[in-house]
mmCIF file with all atom_site columns, C-alpha atoms in Angstrom:
data_model
loop_
_atom_site.group_PDB
_atom_site.id
_atom_site.type_symbol
_atom_site.label_atom_id
_atom_site.label_alt_id
_atom_site.label_comp_id
_atom_site.label_asym_id
_atom_site.label_entity_id
_atom_site.label_seq_id
_atom_site.pdbx_PDB_ins_code
_atom_site.Cartn_x
_atom_site.Cartn_y
_atom_site.Cartn_z
_atom_site.occupancy
_atom_site.B_iso_or_equiv
_atom_site.pdbx_formal_charge
_atom_site.auth_seq_id
_atom_site.auth_comp_id
_atom_site.auth_asym_id
_atom_site.auth_atom_id
_atom_site.pdbx_PDB_model_num
ATOM 1  C CA . LEU A 1 1  ? 77.122 89.155 -156.090 1.00 59.00 ? 1  LEU A CA 1
ATOM 2  C CA . PRO A 1 2  ? 76.885 89.714 -152.452 1.00 66.00 ? 2  PRO A CA 1
ATOM 3  C CA . ILE A 1 3  ? 74.059 88.382 -150.195 1.00 74.00 ? 3  ILE A CA 1
ATOM 4  C CA . PHE A 1 4  ? 72.674 90.462 -147.574 1.00 75.00 ? 4  PHE A CA 1
ATOM 5  C CA . PHE A 1 5  ? 70.769 88.693 -144.484 1.00 74.00 ? 5  PHE A CA 1
ATOM 6  C CA . VAL A 1 6  ? 69.122 91.141 -142.110 1.00 73.00 ? 6  VAL A CA 1
ATOM 7  C CA . PRO A 1 7  ? 67.530 89.217 -138.886 1.00 75.00 ? 7  PRO A CA 1
ATOM 8  C CA . LEU A 1 8  ? 64.629 90.257 -137.379 1.00 80.00 ? 8  LEU A CA 1
ATOM 9  C CA . PHE A 1 9  ? 63.827 89.516 -134.447 1.00 81.00 ? 9  PHE A CA 1
ATOM 10 C CA . PRO A 1 10 ? 60.406 91.000 -133.398 1.00 80.00 ? 10 PRO A CA 1
ATOM 11 C CA . LYS A 1 11 ? 59.295 91.394 -130.023 1.00 83.00 ? 11 LYS A CA 1
ATOM 12 C CA . ILE A 1 12 ? 57.149 88.849 -129.011 1.00 84.00 ? 12 ILE A CA 1
ATOM 13 C CA . ARG A 1 13 ? 55.548 87.784 -125.726 1.00 83.00 ? 13 ARG A CA 1
ATOM 14 C CA . ALA A 1 14 ? 56.306 84.169 -124.600 1.00 82.00 ? 14 ALA A CA 1
ATOM 15 C CA . PHE A 1 15 ? 52.404 84.281 -124.004 1.00 82.00 ? 15 PHE A CA 1
ATOM 16 C CA . TRP A 1 16 ? 51.737 84.553 -127.744 1.00 90.00 ? 16 TRP A CA 1
ATOM 17 C CA . ILE A 1 17 ? 54.213 81.529 -128.759 1.00 89.00 ? 17 ILE A CA 1
ATOM 18 C CA . VAL A 1 18 ? 53.220 79.151 -125.623 1.00 86.00 ? 18 VAL A CA 1
ATOM 19 C CA . LEU A 1 19 ? 49.383 80.388 -127.042 1.00 91.00 ? 19 LEU A CA 1
ATOM 20 C CA . TYR A 1 20 ? 50.193 79.394 -130.211 1.00 92.00 ? 20 TYR A CA 1
ATOM 21 C CA . PHE A 1 21 ? 52.383 75.761 -129.512 1.00 88.00 ? 21 PHE A CA 1
ATOM 22 C CA . LEU A 1 22 ? 49.226 74.862 -127.374 1.00 89.00 ? 22 LEU A CA 1
ATOM 23 C CA . LEU A 1 23 ? 46.955 75.606 -130.378 1.00 91.00 ? 23 LEU A CA 1
ATOM 24 C CA . ALA A 1 24 ? 49.186 73.634 -132.867 1.00 88.00 ? 24 ALA A CA 1
ATOM 25 C CA . GLN A 1 25 ? 48.996 70.364 -130.362 1.00 87.00 ? 25 GLN A CA 1
ATOM 26 C CA . ILE A 1 26 ? 45.098 70.350 -129.490 1.00 87.00 ? 26 ILE A CA 1
ATOM 27 C CA . PRO A 1 27 ? 44.295 69.372 -132.818 1.00 87.00 ? 27 PRO A CA 1
ATOM 28 C CA . ALA A 1 28 ? 46.902 66.666 -133.233 1.00 84.00 ? 28 ALA A CA 1
ATOM 29 C CA . ALA A 1 29 ? 45.715 65.131 -130.020 1.00 84.00 ? 29 ALA A CA 1
ATOM 30 C CA . TYR A 1 30 ? 42.182 65.049 -130.495 1.00 85.00 ? 30 TYR A CA 1
ATOM 31 C CA . ALA A 1 31 ? 42.834 63.294 -133.903 1.00 84.00 ? 31 ALA A CA 1
ATOM 32 C CA . VAL A 1 32 ? 44.706 60.744 -132.445 1.00 83.00 ? 32 VAL A CA 1
ATOM 33 C CA . LEU A 1 33 ? 42.107 60.586 -129.555 1.00 83.00 ? 33 LEU A CA 1
ATOM 34 C CA . VAL A 1 34 ? 39.454 60.308 -132.276 1.00 86.00 ? 34 VAL A CA 1
ATOM 35 C CA . SER A 1 35 ? 41.039 57.785 -134.975 1.00 84.00 ? 35 SER A CA 1
ATOM 36 C CA . GLY A 1 36 ? 42.938 55.600 -132.352 1.00 78.00 ? 36 GLY A CA 1
ATOM 37 C CA . ALA A 1 37 ? 46.379 55.759 -134.758 1.00 73.00 ? 37 ALA A CA 1
ATOM 38 C CA . GLU A 1 38 ? 49.658 55.193 -133.484 1.00 74.00 ? 38 GLU A CA 1
ATOM 39 C CA . TYR A 1 39 ? 51.517 58.249 -132.985 1.00 71.00 ? 39 TYR A CA 1
ATOM 40 C CA . GLY A 1 40 ? 55.355 59.682 -132.574 1.00 68.00 ? 40 GLY A CA 1
ATOM 41 C CA . ILE A 1 41 ? 54.988 62.724 -130.610 1.00 74.00 ? 41 ILE A CA 1
ATOM 42 C CA . GLY A 1 42 ? 53.793 62.637 -127.116 1.00 82.00 ? 42 GLY A CA 1
ATOM 43 C CA . TYR A 1 43 ? 51.062 65.399 -128.102 1.00 82.00 ? 43 TYR A CA 1
ATOM 44 C CA . TRP A 1 44 ? 49.177 64.189 -124.794 1.00 82.00 ? 44 TRP A CA 1
ATOM 45 C CA . ALA A 1 45 ? 52.443 64.935 -122.392 1.00 86.00 ? 45 ALA A CA 1
ATOM 46 C CA . HIS A 1 46 ? 52.881 67.778 -124.248 1.00 86.00 ? 46 HIS A CA 1
ATOM 47 C CA . LEU A 1 47 ? 49.723 68.976 -123.152 1.00 88.00 ? 47 LEU A CA 1
ATOM 48 C CA . GLY A 1 48 ? 50.004 68.034 -119.870 1.00 89.00 ? 48 GLY A CA 1
ATOM 49 C CA . GLY A 1 49 ? 53.149 69.801 -119.747 1.00 90.00 ? 49 GLY A CA 1
ATOM 50 C CA . PHE A 1 50 ? 51.429 72.770 -120.451 1.00 89.00 ? 50 PHE A CA 1
ATOM 51 C CA . PHE A 1 51 ? 48.665 72.671 -117.832 1.00 90.00 ? 51 PHE A CA 1
ATOM 52 C CA . GLY A 1 52 ? 51.427 71.669 -115.220 1.00 92.00 ? 52 GLY A CA 1
ATOM 53 C CA . GLY A 1 53 ? 52.962 74.009 -115.511 1.00 87.00 ? 53 GLY A CA 1
ATOM 54 C CA . PHE A 1 54 ? 50.477 76.534 -115.578 1.00 85.00 ? 54 PHE A CA 1
ATOM 55 C CA . LEU A 1 55 ? 49.689 75.356 -112.421 1.00 87.00 ? 55 LEU A CA 1
ATOM 56 C CA . VAL A 1 56 ? 52.657 75.364 -110.701 1.00 83.00 ? 56 VAL A CA 1
ATOM 57 C CA . PHE A 1 57 ? 52.818 79.243 -112.141 1.00 76.00 ? 57 PHE A CA 1
ATOM 58 C CA . LEU A 1 58 ? 49.670 79.655 -110.396 1.00 77.00 ? 58 LEU A CA 1
ATOM 59 C CA . LEU A 1 59 ? 50.164 78.017 -106.983 1.00 80.00 ? 59 LEU A CA 1
ATOM 60 C CA . LEU A 1 60 ? 53.732 78.778 -106.173 1.00 73.00 ? 60 LEU A CA 1
ATOM 61 C CA . ARG A 1 61 ? 54.024 82.326 -107.667 1.00 75.00 ? 61 ARG A CA 1
ATOM 62 C CA . PRO A 1 62 ? 50.434 84.070 -106.542 1.00 73.00 ? 62 PRO A CA 1
ATOM 63 C CA . GLU A 1 63 ? 52.135 87.389 -107.089 1.00 80.00 ? 63 GLU A CA 1
ATOM 64 C CA . ALA A 1 64 ? 53.608 86.242 -110.706 1.00 75.00 ? 64 ALA A CA 1
ATOM 65 C CA . MET A 1 65 ? 50.461 86.763 -112.426 1.00 74.00 ? 65 MET A CA 1
ATOM 66 C CA . HIS A 1 66 ? 49.736 90.042 -111.075 1.00 81.00 ? 66 HIS A CA 1
ATOM 67 C CA . ARG A 1 67 ? 53.265 91.099 -111.866 1.00 82.00 ? 67 ARG A CA 1
ATOM 68 C CA . TYR A 1 68 ? 53.069 89.495 -115.797 1.00 77.00 ? 68 TYR A CA 1
ATOM 69 C CA . ARG A 1 69 ? 49.501 91.456 -116.019 1.00 80.00 ? 69 ARG A CA 1
ATOM 70 C CA . LEU A 1 70 ? 50.859 95.047 -115.290 1.00 87.00 ? 70 LEU A CA 1
ATOM 71 C CA . GLY A 1 71 ? 53.954 93.920 -117.382 1.00 85.00 ? 71 GLY A CA 1
ATOM 72 C CA . LEU A 1 72 ? 56.794 93.845 -114.802 1.00 83.00 ? 72 LEU A CA 1
ATOM 73 C CA . PRO A 1 73 ? 59.356 91.285 -115.199 1.00 80.00 ? 73 PRO A CA 1
ATOM 74 C CA . VAL A 1 74 ? 58.179 88.315 -113.452 1.00 69.00 ? 74 VAL A CA 1
#
């Protein structure tokens, strides 16, 4: 019996992937903050990286945001 695998590669903008990952990190970081438990993943480091990267994006390449909104290559 041959098994066929059809790879599906939908076109999803990076914004949505980053937003999904960001929203997945926030509840975990909040839970660690509230419970005071130890954790093996640096949730706060991930969130800091998101905001730091966004700040660099805004400060170093102000025209990039405009091009991104127009759907042009950044």
